[in-house]
Coordinates of C-alpha atoms and ligand atoms in Angstrom, one line a residue:
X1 CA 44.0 -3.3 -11.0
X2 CA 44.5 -1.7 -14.6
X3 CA 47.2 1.6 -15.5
X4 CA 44.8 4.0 -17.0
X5 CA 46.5 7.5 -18.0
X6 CA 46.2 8.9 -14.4
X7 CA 49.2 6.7 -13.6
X8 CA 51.6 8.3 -15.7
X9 CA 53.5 11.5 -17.1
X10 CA 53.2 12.2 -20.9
X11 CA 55.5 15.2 -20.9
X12 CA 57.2 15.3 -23.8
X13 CA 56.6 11.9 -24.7
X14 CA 55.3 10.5 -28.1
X15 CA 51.9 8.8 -27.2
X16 CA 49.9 6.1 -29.8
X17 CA 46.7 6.5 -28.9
X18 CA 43.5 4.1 -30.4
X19 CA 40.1 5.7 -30.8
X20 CA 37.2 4.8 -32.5
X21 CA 36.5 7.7 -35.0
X22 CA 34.5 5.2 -37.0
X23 CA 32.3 7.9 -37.8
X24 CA 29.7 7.9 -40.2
X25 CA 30.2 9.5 -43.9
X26 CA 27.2 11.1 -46.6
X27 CA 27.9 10.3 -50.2
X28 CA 30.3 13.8 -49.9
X29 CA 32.1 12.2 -47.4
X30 CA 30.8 14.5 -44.7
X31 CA 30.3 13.4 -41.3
X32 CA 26.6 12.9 -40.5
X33 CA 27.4 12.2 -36.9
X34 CA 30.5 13.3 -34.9
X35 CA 29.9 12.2 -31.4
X36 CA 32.5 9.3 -31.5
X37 CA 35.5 12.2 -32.0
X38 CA 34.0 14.5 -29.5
X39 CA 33.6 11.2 -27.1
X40 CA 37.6 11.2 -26.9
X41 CA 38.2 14.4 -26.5
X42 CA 38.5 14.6 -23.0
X43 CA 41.4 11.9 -22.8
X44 CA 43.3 13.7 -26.0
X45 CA 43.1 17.3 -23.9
X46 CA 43.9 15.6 -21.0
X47 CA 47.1 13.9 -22.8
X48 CA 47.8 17.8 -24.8
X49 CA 47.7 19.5 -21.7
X50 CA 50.6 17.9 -19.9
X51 CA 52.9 18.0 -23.3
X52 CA 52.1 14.7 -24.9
X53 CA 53.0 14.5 -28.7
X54 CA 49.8 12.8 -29.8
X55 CA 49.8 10.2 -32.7
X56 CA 46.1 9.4 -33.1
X57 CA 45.1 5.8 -35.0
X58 CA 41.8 4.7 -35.6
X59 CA 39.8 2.5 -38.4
X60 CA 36.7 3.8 -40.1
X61 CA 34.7 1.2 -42.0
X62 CA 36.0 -2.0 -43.6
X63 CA 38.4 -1.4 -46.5
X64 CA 39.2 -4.9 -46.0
X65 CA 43.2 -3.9 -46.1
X66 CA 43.1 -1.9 -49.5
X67 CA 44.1 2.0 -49.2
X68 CA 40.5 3.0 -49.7
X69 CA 40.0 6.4 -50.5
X70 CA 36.1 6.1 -49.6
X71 CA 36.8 5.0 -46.0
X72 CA 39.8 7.1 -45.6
X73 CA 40.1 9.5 -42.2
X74 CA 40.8 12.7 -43.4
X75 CA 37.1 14.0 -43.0
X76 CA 37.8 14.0 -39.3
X77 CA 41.1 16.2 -39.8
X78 CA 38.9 19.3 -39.6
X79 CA 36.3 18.5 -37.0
X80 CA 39.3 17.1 -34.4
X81 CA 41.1 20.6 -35.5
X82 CA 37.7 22.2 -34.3
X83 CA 37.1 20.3 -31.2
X84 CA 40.8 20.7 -29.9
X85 CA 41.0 24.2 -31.4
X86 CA 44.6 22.9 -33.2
X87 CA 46.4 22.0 -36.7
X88 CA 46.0 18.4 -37.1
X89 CA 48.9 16.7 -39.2
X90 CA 48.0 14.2 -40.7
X91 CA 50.0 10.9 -42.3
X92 CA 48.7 9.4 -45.2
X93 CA 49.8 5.8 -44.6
X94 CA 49.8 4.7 -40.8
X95 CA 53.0 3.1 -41.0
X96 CA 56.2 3.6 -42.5
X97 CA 59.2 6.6 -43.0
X98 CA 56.5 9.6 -43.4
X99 CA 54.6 8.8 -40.7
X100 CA 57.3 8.0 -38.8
X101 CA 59.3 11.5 -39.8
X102 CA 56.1 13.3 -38.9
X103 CA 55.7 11.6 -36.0
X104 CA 59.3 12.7 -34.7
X105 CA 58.7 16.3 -35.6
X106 CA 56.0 16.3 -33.0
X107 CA 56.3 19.1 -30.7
X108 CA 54.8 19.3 -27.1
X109 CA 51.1 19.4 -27.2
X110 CA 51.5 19.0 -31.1
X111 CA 48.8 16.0 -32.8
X112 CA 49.3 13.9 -35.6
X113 CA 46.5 11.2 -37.1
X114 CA 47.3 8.8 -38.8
X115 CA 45.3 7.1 -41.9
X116 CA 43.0 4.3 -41.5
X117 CA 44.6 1.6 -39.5
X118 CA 42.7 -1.4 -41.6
X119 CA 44.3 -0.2 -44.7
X120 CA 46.6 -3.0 -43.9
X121 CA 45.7 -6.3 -43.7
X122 CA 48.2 -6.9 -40.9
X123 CA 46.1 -4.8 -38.5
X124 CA 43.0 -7.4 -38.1
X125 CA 45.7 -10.3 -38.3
X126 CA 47.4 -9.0 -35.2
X127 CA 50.3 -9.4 -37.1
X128 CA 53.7 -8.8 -35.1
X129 CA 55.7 -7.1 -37.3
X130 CA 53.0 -4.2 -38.5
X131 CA 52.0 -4.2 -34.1
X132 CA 55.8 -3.5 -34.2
X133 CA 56.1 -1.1 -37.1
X134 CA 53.1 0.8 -35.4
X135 CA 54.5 0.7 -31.6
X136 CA 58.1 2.1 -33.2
X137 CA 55.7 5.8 -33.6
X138 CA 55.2 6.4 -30.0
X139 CA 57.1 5.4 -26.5
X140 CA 53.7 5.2 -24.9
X141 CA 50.2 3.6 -25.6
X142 CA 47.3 4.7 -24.5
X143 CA 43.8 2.7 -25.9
X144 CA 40.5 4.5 -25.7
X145 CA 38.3 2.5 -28.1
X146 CA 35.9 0.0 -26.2
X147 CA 34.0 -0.8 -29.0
X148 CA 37.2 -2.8 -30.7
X149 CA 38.5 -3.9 -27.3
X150 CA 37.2 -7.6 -27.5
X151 CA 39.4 -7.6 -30.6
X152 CA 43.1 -9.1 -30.5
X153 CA 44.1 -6.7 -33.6
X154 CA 47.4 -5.1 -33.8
X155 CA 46.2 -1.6 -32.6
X156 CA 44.3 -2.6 -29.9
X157 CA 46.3 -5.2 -28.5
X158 CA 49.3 -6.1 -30.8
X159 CA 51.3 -2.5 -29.9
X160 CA 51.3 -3.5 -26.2
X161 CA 53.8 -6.1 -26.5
X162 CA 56.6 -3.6 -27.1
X163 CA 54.8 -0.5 -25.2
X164 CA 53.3 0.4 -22.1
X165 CA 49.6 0.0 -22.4
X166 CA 47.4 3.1 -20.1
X167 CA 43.4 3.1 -20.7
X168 CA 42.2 6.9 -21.4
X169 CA 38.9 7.9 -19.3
X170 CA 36.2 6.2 -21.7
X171 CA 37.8 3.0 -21.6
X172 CA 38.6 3.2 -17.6
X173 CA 34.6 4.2 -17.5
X174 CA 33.4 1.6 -19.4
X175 CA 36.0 -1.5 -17.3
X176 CA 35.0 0.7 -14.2
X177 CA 31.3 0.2 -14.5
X178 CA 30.9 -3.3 -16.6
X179 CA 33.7 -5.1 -13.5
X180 CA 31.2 -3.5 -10.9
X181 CA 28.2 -5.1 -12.4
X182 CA 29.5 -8.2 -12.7
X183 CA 32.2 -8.7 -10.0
X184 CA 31.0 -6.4 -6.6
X185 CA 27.7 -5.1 -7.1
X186 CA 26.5 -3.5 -4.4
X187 CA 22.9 -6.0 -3.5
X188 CA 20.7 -6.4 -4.2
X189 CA 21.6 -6.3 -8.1
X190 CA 19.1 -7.3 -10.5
X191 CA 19.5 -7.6 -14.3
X192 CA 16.9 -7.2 -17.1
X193 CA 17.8 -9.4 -20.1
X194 CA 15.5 -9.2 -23.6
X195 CA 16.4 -8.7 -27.2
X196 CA 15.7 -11.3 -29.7
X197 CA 17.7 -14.4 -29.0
X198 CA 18.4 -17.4 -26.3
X199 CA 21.3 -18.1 -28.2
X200 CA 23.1 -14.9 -28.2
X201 CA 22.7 -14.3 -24.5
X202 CA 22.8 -17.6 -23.1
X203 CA 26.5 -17.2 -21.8
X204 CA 25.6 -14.0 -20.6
X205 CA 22.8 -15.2 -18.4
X206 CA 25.3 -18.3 -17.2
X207 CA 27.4 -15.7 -15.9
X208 CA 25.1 -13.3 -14.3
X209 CA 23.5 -16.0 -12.8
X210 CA 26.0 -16.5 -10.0
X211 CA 26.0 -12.6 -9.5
X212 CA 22.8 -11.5 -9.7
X213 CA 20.0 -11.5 -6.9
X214 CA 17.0 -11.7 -9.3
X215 CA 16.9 -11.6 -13.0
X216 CA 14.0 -10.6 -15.0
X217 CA 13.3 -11.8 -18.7
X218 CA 11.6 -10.2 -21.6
X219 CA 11.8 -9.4 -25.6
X220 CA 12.0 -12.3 -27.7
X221 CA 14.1 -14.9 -25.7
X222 CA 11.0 -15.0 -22.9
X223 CA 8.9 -17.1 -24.8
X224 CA 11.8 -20.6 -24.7
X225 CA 11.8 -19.7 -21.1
X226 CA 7.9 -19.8 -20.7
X227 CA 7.4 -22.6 -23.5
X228 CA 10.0 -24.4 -21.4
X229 CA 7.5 -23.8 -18.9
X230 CA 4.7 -25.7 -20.2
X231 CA 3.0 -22.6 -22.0
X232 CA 1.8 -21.8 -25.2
X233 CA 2.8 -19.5 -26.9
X234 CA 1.7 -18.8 -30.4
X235 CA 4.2 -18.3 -33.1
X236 CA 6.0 -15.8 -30.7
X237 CA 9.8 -16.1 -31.3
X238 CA 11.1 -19.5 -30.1
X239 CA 14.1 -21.6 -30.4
X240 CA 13.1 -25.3 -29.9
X241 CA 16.7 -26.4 -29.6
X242 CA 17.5 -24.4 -26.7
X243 CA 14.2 -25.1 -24.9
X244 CA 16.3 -28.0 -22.8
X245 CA 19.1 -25.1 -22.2
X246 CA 16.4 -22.5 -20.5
X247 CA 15.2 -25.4 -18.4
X248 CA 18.4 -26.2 -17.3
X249 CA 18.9 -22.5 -16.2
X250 CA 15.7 -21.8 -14.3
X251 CA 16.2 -25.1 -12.4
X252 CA 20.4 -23.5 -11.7
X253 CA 18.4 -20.5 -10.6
X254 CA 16.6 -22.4 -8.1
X255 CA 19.4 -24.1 -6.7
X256 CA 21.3 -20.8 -6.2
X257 CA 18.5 -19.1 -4.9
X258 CA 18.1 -16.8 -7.5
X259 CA 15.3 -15.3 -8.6
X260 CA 13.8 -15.5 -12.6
X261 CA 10.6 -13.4 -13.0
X262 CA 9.0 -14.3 -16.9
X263 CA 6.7 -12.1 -18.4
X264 CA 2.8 -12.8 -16.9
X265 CA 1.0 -10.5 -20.2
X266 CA 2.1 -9.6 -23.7
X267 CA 1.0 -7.5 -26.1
X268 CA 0.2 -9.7 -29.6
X269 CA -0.6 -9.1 -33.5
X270 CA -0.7 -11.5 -36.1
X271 CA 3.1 -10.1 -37.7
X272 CA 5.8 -7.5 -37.3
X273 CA 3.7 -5.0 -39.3
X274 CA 3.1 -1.1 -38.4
X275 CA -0.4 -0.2 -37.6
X276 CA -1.1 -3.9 -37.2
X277 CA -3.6 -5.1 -35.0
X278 CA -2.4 -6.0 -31.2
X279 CA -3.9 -6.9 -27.8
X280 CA -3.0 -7.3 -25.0
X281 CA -3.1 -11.0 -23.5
X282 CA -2.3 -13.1 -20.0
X283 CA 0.4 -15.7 -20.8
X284 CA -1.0 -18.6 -21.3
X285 CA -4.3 -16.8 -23.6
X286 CA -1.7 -15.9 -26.9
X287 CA -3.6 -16.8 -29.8
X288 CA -2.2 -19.9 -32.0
X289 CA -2.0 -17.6 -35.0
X290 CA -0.2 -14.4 -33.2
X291 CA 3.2 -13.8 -31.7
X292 CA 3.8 -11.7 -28.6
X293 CA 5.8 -8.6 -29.4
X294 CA 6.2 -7.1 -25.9
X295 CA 6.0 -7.8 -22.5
X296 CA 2.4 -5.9 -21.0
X297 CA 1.7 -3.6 -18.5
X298 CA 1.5 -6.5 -15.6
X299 CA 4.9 -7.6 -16.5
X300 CA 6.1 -4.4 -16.0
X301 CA 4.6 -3.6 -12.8
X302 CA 6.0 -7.1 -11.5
X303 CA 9.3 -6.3 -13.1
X304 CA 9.6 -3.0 -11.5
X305 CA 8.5 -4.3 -8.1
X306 CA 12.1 -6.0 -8.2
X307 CA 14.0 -3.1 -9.8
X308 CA 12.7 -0.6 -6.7
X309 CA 14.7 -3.4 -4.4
X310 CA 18.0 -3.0 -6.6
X311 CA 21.0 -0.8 -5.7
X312 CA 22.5 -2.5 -8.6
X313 CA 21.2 -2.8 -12.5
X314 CA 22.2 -4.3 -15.6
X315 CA 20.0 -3.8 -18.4
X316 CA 20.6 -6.0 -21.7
X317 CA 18.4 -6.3 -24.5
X318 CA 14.8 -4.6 -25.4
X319 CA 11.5 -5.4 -24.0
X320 CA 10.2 -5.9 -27.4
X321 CA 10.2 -4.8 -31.3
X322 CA 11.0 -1.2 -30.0
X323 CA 11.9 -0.3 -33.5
X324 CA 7.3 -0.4 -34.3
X325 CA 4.8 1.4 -32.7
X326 CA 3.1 0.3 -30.4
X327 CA 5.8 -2.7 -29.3
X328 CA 8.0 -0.2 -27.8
X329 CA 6.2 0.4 -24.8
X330 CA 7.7 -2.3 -22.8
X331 CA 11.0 -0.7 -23.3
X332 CA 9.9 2.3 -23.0
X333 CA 8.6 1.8 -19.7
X334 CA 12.2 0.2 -18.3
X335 CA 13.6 2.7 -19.2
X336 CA 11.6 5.3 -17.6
X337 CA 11.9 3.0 -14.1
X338 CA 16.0 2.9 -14.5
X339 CA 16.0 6.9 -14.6
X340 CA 13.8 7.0 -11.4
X341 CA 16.1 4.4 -9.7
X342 CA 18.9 5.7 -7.0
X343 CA 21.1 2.4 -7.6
X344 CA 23.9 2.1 -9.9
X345 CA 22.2 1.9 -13.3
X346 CA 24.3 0.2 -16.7
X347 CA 23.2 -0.1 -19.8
X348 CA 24.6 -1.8 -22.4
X349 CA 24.0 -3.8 -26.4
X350 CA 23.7 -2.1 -29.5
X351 CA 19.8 -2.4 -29.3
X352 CA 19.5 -1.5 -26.3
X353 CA 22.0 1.5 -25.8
X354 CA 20.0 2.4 -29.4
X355 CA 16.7 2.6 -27.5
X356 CA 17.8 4.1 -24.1
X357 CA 18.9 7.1 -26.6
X358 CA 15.8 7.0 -28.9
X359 CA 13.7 7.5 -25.6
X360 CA 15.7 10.6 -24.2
X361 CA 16.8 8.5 -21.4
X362 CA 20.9 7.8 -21.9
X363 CA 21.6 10.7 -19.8
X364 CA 19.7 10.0 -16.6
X365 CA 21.1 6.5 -16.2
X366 CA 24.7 5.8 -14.7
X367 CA 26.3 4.1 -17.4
X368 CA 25.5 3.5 -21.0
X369 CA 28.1 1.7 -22.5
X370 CA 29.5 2.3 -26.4
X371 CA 30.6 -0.9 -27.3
X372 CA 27.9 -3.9 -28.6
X373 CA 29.8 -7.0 -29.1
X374 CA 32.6 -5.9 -26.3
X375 CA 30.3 -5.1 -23.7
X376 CA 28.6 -8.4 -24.2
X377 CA 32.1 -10.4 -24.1
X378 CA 32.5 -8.5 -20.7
X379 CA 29.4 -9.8 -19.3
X380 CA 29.8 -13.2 -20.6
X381 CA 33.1 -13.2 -18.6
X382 CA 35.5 -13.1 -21.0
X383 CA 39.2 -11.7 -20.7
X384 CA 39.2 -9.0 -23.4
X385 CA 42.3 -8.9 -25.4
X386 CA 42.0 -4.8 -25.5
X387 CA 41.8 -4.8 -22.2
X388 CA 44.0 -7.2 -20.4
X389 CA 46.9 -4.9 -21.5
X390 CA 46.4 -2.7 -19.0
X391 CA 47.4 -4.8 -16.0
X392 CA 50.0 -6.6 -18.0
X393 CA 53.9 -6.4 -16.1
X394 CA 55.7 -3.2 -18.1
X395 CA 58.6 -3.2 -15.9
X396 CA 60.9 -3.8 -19.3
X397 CA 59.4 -1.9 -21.7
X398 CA 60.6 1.2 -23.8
X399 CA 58.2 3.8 -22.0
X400 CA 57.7 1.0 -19.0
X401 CA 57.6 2.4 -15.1
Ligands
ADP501 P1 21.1 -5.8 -27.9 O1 21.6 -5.3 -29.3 O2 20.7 -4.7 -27.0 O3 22.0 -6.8 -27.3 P2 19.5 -7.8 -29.3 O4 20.2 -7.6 -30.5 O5 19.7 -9.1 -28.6 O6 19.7 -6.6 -28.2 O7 17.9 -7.8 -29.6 C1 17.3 -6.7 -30.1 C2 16.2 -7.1 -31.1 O8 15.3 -7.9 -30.5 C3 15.4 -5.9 -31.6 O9 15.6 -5.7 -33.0 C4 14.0 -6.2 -31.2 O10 13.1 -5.9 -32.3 C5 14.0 -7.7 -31.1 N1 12.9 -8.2 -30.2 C6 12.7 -7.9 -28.9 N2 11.6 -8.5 -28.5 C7 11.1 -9.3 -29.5 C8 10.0 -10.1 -29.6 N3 9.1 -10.3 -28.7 N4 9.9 -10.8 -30.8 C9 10.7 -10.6 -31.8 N5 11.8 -9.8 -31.8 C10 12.0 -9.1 -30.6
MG502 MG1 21.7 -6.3 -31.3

């Protein structure tokens, strides 16, 4: 179990709370794109309308621990004023006396934000004393930022040694979903795996191996799977070192009783080039001189044959080069199937969550999730530093139950 802010009163209390407003900024420093702000504006009402005193922290770029005026957060002063219809105070150093007087003027419902977190050094290096200097603002901490949660930083996981650690709703959402997927899916689950690499998803697909009923294959990391196989395959996107690895998974697989289902057709062209030339072959037929750049129409029937059987699915990783014309049919066509799906449908990688949104379909599925390299830490397995703090024992803490 995890404390997420439904477990606790903020009346009157001084609560830190992490966010990602890593927004991103024009050459005016204008924000060209607010929906990380508006994203944690439900837990910050939710926090206001009891009669929290909210200190907001969040990093924005990478000043690399220099007071950077280009990657400092006062753009977001105004459009947080806007969203939460309030005067935003703001500190101008996230630490120290003024920040600390400002944050003890606080009145009920009242919201400070503090300046870029990552203006110190310290905050990356989880260093004790700036976790400390930070945690001395508030009684309570609440985290909201995913994205930074596979992080051991000193605003993310540092402040919880000396505070009470509560997930707002967009983290509970994402640990919600991402612990169903991989520790009680409802069967059968299947996951879809693609993107470009073996190598960055191999401990992802060790884990999911022992959860999932079938797993299905595509994008680039297919073709070690089928050249482990015995097939050829062109100049398509292979990793000979880890050729030994995906035989070693498929033969797990078989022991298990799991299902793998490869791509049987791909689409081919002689480069990664728009308005290239590209067919549309069987397996084993790719040309020596071409590379296969998607999975084909076949694969995708056979691959939604098992996604009709699924009350639970993962998807990871495109198809294929989604970013060209026409390679982003594969992907394309998943994600069409996961809309029509009534199982528990979750989404998640930068790529991917990038192309679920560039085909209109992020709002039909059950869960996309925000963060890239956290989500995949989740699925490999991992204990996430951001997020063990929630079921960590508060019992002698400041602000501690
Ligand atoms: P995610 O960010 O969702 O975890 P990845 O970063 O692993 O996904 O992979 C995404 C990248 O994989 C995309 O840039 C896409 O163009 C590339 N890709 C997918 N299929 C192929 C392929 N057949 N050949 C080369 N690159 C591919
Ligand atoms: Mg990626």
């Amino acid at each position: 179990m995890f404390r997420t802010i439904r477990d606790i009163q903020f009346k009157g209390k001084r609560v830190l709370i992490r966010v990602d407003f890593n927004v991103p900024l024009d050459k005016a420093l204008d924000i060209t794109d607010d929906t990380r702000i508006q994203a944690a504006v439900p837990t910050l009402k939710y926090i206001i309308a009891q009669g929290g005193r909210l200190i907001v922290m969040s990093h924005l770029g990478r000043p690399k621990g220099t007071a950077d005026p280009k990657f400092s957060l006062k753009p977001t002063v105004k459009r947080l004023g806007e969203l939460l219809q309030k005067t935003i105070a703001f500190a101008s150093d996230c630490i120290g006396e003024a920040a600390m007087k400002m944050a003890r003027a606080l009145k009920d419902g009242d919201v400070l934000l503090l300046e870029n977190l990552r203006f110190h050094a310290e905050e990356e290096k989880n260093d004790p004393s700036f976790a400390r200097a930070l945690a001395s603002l508030g009684e309570i901490f609440v985290s909201d930022a995913f994205g930074t949660a596979h992080r051991a930083h000193a605003s993310t996981a540092g402040i919880a040694d000396t505070l009470p650690a509560y997930a707002g709703f967009l983290m509970e959402k994402e640990i919600t979903y991402l612990s169903k997927v991989t520790q009680s899916p409802d069967r059968p689950m299947v996951a879809v795996m693609g993107g470009a690499k073996v190598s960055d998803k191999i401990l992802v697909i060790e884990n999911l191996l022992n959860k999932v009923d079938s797993l299905l294959i595509g994008g680039g990391m297919a073709f070690t799977f089928l050249k482990a196989n015995g097939f050829k395959i062109g100049k398509s996107l292979c990793e000979e070192d880890k050729i030994t690895l995906a035989k070693k998974v498929m033969e797990k697989a078989k022991a298990l009783g799991k299902l793998i289902v490869l791509p049987v057709d791909v689409v081919t062209a002689t480069g990664i080039k728009e308005g290239v030339a590209s067919k549309t072959v069987v397996i084993n037929a790719i040309p020596d001189n071409e590379m296969g750049l998607d999975i084909g129409p076949k694969t995708v029937s056979a691959f939604k044959t098992e996604l009709l059987k699924a009350k639970t699915v993962l998807w990871n990783g495109p198809m294929g080069v989604f970013e060209m014309k026409p390679f982003d049919a594969g992907t394309r066509a998943m994600a069409e199937i996961l809309t029509t799906l009534k199982a528990t449908t979750v989404v998640g990688g930068g790529d991917s969550v990038a192309a679920i949104e560039q085909m209109g379909a992020a709002e039909k599925v059950t869960h996309v999730s925000t963060g890239g390299g956290a989500c995949l830490e989740f699925l490999e397995g991992k204990a996430l530093p951001g997020i063990e703090i929630f079921s960590r024992d508060i019992k002698n803490m400041v602000g501690g139950a």
